[in-house]
CSV table of C-alpha atoms in Angstrom, one decimal:
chain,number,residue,atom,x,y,z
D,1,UNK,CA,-5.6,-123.1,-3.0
D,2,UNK,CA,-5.6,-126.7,-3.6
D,3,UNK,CA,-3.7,-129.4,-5.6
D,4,UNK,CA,-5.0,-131.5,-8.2
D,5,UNK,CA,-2.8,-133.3,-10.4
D,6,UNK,CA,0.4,-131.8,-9.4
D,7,UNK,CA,-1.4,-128.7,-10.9
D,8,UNK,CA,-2.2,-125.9,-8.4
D,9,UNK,CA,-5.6,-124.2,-8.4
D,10,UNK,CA,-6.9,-120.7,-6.7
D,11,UNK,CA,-10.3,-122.1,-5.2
D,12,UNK,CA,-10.9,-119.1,-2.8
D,13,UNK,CA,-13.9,-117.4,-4.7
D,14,UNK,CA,-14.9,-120.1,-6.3
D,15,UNK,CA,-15.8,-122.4,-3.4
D,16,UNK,CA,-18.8,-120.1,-2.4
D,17,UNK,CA,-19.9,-121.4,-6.1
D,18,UNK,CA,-18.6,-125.1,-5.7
D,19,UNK,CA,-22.0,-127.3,-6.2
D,20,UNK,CA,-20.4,-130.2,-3.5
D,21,UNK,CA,-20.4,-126.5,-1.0
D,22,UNK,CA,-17.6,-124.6,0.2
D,23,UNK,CA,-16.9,-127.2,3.3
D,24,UNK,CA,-15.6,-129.9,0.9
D,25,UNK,CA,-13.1,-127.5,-0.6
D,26,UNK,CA,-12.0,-126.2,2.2
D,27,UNK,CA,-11.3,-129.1,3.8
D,28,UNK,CA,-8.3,-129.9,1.3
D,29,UNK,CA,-7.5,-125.8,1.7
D,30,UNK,CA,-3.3,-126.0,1.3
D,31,UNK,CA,-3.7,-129.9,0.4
D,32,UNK,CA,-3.1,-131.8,-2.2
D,33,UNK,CA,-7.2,-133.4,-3.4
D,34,UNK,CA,-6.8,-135.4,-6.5
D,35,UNK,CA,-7.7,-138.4,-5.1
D,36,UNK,CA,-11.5,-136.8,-3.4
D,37,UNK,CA,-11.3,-134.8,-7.3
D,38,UNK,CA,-11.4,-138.3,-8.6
D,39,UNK,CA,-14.1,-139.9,-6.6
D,40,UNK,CA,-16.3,-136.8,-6.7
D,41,UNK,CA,-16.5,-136.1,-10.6
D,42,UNK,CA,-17.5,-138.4,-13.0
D,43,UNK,CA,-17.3,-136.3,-16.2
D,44,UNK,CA,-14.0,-135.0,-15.4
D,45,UNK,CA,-13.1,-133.6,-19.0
D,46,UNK,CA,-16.3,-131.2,-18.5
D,47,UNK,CA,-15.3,-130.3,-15.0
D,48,UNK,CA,-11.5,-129.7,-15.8
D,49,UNK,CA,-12.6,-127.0,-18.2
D,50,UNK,CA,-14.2,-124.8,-15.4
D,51,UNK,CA,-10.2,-125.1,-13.8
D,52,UNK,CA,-8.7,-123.6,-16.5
D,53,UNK,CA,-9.6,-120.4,-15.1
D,54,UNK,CA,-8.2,-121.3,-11.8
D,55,UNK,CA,-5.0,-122.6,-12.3
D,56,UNK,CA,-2.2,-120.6,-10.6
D,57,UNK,CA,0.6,-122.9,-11.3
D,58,UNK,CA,2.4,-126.2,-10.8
D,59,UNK,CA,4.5,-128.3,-8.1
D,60,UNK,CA,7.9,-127.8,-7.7
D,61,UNK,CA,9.5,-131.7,-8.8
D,62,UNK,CA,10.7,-132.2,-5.3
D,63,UNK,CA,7.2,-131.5,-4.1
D,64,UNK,CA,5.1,-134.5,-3.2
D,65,UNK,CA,1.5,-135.3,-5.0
D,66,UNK,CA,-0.5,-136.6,-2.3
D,67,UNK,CA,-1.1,-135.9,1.4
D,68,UNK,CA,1.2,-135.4,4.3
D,69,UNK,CA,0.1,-137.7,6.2
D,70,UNK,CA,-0.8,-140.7,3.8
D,71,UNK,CA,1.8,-143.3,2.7
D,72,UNK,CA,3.1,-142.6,-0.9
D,73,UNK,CA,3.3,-146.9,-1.6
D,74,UNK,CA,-0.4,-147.2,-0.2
D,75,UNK,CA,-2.0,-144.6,-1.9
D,76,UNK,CA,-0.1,-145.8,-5.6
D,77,UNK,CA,-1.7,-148.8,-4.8
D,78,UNK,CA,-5.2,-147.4,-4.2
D,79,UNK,CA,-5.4,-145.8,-7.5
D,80,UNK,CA,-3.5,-148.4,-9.4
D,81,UNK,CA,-6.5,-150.9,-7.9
D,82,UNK,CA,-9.5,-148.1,-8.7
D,83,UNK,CA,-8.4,-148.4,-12.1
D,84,UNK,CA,-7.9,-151.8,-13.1
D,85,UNK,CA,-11.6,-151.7,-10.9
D,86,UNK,CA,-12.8,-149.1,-14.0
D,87,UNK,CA,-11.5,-151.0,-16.7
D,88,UNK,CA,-13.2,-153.9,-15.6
D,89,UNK,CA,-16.6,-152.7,-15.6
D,90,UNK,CA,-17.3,-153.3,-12.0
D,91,UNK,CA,-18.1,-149.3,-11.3
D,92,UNK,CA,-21.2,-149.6,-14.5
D,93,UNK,CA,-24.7,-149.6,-12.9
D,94,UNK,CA,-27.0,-152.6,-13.5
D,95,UNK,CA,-30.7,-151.2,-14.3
D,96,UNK,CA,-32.6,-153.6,-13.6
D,97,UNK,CA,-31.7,-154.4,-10.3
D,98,UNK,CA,-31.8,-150.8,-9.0
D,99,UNK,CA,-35.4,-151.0,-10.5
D,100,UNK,CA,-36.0,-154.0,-8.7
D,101,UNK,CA,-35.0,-151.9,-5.7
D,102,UNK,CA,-37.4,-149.1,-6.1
D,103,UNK,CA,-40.1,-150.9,-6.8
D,104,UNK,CA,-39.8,-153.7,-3.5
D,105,UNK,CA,-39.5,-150.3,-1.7
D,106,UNK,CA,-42.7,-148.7,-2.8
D,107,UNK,CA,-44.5,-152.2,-2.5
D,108,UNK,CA,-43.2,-152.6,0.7
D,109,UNK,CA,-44.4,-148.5,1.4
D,110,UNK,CA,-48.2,-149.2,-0.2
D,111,UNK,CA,-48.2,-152.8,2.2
D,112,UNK,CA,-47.6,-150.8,5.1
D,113,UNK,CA,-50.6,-148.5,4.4
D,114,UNK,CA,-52.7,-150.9,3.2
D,115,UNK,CA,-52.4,-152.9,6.6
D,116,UNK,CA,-53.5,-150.0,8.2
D,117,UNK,CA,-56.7,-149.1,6.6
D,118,UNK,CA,-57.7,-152.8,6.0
D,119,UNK,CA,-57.1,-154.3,9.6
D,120,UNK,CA,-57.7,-151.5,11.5
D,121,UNK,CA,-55.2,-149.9,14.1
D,122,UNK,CA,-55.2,-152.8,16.3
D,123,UNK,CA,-52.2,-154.4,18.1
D,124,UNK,CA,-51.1,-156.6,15.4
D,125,UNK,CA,-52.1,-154.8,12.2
D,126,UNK,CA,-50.2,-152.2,14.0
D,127,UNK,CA,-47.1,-153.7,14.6
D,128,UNK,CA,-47.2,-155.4,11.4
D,129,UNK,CA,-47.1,-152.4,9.2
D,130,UNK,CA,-44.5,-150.5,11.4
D,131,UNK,CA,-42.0,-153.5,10.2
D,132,UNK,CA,-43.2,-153.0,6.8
D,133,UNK,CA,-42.9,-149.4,6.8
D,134,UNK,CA,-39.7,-149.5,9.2
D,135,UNK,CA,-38.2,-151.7,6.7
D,136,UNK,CA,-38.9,-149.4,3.5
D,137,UNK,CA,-37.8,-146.0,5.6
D,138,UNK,CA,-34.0,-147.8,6.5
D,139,UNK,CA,-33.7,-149.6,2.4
D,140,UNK,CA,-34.8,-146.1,1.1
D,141,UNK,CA,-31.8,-144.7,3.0
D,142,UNK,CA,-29.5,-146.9,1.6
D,143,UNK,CA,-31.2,-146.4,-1.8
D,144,UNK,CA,-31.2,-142.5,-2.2
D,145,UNK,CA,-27.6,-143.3,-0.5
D,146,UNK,CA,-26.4,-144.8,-3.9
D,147,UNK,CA,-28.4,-141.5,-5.3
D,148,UNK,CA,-26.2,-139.0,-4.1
D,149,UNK,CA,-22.9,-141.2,-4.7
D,150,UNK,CA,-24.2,-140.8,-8.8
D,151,UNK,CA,-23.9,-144.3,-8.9
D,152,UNK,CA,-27.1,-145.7,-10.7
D,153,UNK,CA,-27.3,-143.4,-13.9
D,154,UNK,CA,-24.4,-142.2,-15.7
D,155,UNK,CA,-25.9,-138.7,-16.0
D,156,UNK,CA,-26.0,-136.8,-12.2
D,157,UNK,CA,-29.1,-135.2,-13.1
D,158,UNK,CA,-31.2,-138.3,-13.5
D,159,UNK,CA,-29.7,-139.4,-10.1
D,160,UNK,CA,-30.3,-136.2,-8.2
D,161,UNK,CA,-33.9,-136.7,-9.4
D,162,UNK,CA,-34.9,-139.6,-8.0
D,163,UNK,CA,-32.9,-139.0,-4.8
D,164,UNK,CA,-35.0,-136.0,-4.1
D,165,UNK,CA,-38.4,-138.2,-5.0
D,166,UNK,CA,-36.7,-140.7,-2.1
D,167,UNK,CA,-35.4,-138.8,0.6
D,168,UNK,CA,-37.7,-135.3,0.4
D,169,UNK,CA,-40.9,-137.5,-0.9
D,170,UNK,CA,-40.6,-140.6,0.9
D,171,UNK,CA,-38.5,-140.1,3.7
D,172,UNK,CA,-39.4,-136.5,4.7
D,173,UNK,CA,-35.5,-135.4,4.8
D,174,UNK,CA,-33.8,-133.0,2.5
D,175,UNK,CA,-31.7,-134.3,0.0
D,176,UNK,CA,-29.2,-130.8,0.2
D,177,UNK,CA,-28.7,-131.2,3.4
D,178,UNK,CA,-27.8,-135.3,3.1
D,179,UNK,CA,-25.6,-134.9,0.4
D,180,UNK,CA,-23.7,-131.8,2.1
D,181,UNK,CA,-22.9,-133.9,5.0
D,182,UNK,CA,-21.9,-137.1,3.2
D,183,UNK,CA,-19.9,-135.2,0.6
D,184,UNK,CA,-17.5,-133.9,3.9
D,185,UNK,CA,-17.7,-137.8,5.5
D,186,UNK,CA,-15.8,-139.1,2.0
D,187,UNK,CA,-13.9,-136.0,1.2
D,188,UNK,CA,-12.4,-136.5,4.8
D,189,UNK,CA,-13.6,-139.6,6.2
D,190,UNK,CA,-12.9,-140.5,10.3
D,191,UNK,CA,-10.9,-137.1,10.6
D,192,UNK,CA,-12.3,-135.1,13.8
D,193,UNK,CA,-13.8,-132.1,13.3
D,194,UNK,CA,-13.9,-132.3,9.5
D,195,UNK,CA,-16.1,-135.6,9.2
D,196,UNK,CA,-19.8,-134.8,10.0
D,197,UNK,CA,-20.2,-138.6,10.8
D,198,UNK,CA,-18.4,-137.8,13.9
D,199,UNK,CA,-19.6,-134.7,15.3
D,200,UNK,CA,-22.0,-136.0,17.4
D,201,UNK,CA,-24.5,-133.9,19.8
D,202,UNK,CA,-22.5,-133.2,22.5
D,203,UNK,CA,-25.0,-133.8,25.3
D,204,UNK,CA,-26.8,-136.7,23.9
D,205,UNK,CA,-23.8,-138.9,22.2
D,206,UNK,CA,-20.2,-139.8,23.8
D,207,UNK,CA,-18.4,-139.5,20.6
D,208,UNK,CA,-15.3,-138.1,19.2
D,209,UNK,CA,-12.1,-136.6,20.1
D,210,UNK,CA,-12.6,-137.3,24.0
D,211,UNK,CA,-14.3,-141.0,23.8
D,212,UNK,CA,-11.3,-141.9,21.7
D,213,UNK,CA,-8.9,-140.7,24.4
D,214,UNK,CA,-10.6,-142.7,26.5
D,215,UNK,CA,-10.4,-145.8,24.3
D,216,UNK,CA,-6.9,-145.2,23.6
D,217,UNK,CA,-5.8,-145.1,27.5
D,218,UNK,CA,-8.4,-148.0,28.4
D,219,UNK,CA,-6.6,-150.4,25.6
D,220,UNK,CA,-3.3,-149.4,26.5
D,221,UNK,CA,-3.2,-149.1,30.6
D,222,UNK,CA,0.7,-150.6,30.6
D,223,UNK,CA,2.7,-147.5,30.4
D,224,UNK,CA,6.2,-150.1,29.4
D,225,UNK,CA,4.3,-151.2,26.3
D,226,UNK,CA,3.1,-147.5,25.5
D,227,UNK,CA,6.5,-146.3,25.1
D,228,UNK,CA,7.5,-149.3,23.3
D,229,UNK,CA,5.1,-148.2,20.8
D,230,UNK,CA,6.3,-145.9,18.0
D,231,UNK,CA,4.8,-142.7,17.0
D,232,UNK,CA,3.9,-144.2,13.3
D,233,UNK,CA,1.8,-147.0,15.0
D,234,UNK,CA,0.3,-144.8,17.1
D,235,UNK,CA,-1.2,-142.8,14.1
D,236,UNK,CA,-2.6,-145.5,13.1
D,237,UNK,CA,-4.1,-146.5,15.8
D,238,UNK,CA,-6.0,-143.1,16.0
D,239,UNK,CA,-7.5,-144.1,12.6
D,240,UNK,CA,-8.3,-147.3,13.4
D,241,UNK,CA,-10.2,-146.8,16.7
D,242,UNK,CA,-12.1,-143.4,14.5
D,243,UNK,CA,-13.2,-146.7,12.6
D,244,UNK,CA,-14.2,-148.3,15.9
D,245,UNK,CA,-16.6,-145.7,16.8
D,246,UNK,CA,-17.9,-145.1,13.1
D,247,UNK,CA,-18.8,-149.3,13.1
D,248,UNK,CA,-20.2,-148.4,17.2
D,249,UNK,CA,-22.4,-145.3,16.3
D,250,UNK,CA,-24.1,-146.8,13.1
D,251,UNK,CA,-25.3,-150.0,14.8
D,252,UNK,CA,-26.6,-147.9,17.7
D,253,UNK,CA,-30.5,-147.5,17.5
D,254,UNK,CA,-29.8,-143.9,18.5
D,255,UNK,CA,-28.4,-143.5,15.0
D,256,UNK,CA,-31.8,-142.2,13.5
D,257,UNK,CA,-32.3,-139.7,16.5
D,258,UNK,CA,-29.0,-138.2,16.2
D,259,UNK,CA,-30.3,-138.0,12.2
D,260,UNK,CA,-33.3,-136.3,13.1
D,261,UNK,CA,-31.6,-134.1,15.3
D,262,UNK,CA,-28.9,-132.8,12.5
D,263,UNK,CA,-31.6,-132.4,9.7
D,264,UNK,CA,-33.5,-130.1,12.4
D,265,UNK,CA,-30.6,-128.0,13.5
């Protein structure tokens, strides 16, 4: 079960059905997920119909509706600011700069070809259309990125479309397996275990649980100021130094190996 608007839902058989997968359900298993129900659905009128079915009943008024381990006062602020965000009109989609997108990215896709077959193979033609085509491959990423967040048409279907025409057609990656993955990183972003953005190949990367150890007793080696250092702070210092590693790994240029290396496993 799961909470969504103080309202409690049975999810148990239905996550084997959920379209996001059963991981990003499962994740909130016992928890309270309006804000991830939120940021995941767009048409939520048409979603809240299939919950109907589900609903097993309600918080008690002396329960809290939101997360354990989040602050009540930061998290009122976080949806008070998502929806002055809405009513401003800063979440609608411009067109024609997403087509402007698309179509540098295909120009800069046919340039990288046409480099190729009209130079030759040599050196230079060579290296020249591996920065073209290098720089179409990482901007597609980003592109079919905005794809699976359903962020440049209204309707998901036209999205998932495309993004399977970028990443499957273009990039040679599956779109399933991308949006699986990244559904998990923002249901439960930075958290161990749960984030796939963290669970790194074990013998290639130095990442996680044990690296932040590490980087938690390397930035505090003076045992006085440690136990100064209350436990609240100390949470939040976990989070922050999660962030630390998320900022480390993607500027790493073994970020596309450890991409290949998921999408093949």
């Amino acid at each position: 079960w799961l909470v969504i608007d103080r309202q409690v839902y049975d999810v148990g058989e239905f996550s084997k059905r959920h379209p996001g997968g059963s991981r990003v359900i499962s994740h909130y298993a016992g928890q309270d997920a309006t804000d991830a129900f939120v940021a995941f659905h767009n048409d939520k009128s048409l979603v809240k119909k299939y919950l109907k079915s589900l609903l097993i009943g309600e918080l008690a008024p002396d329960q809290p509706s939101f997360e354990s381990n989040k602050k009540k006062s930061l998290l009122e602020d976080f949806r008070e600011l998502r929806c002055t965000i809405e009513k401003m009109g800063l979440l609608r989609p411009n067109y024609f700069f997403f087509f402007l997108i698309f179509l540098h990215l295909l120009v800069l896709e046919a340039a990288s070809w046409l480099v190729l077959w009209y130079f030759g193979t040599s050196l230079v033609p060579f290296l020249a259309g591996m920065v073209l085509f290098s720089t179409a491959q990482i901007q597609m990423g980003w592109f079919q990125h905005d794809l699976g967040h359903c962020s440049v048409f209204r309707k998901p279907k036209w999205n998932h479309l495309l993004q399977i025409v970028v990443i499957n057609v273009l990039k040679g990656l599956p779109a399933s397996w991308w949006n699986h993955l990244h559904n998990q990183h923002h249901a439960k972003p930075n958290c161990f275990r749960k984030d796939p953005d963290l669970n790194m190949h074990p013998l290639l990367f130095s990442l996680g649980k044990t690296l932040s150890v590490e980087v938690w007793k390397g930035r505090f080696n003076d045992r006085k100021l440690e136990n100064k250092l209350n436990c609240a702070f100390c949470k939040y210092f976990n989070t922050f130094s999660f962030f630390s590693l998320e900022s480390r790994r993607r500027s790493s240029c073994l970020t596309i190996t450890s991409t290949n290396i998921s999408s093949v496993s």
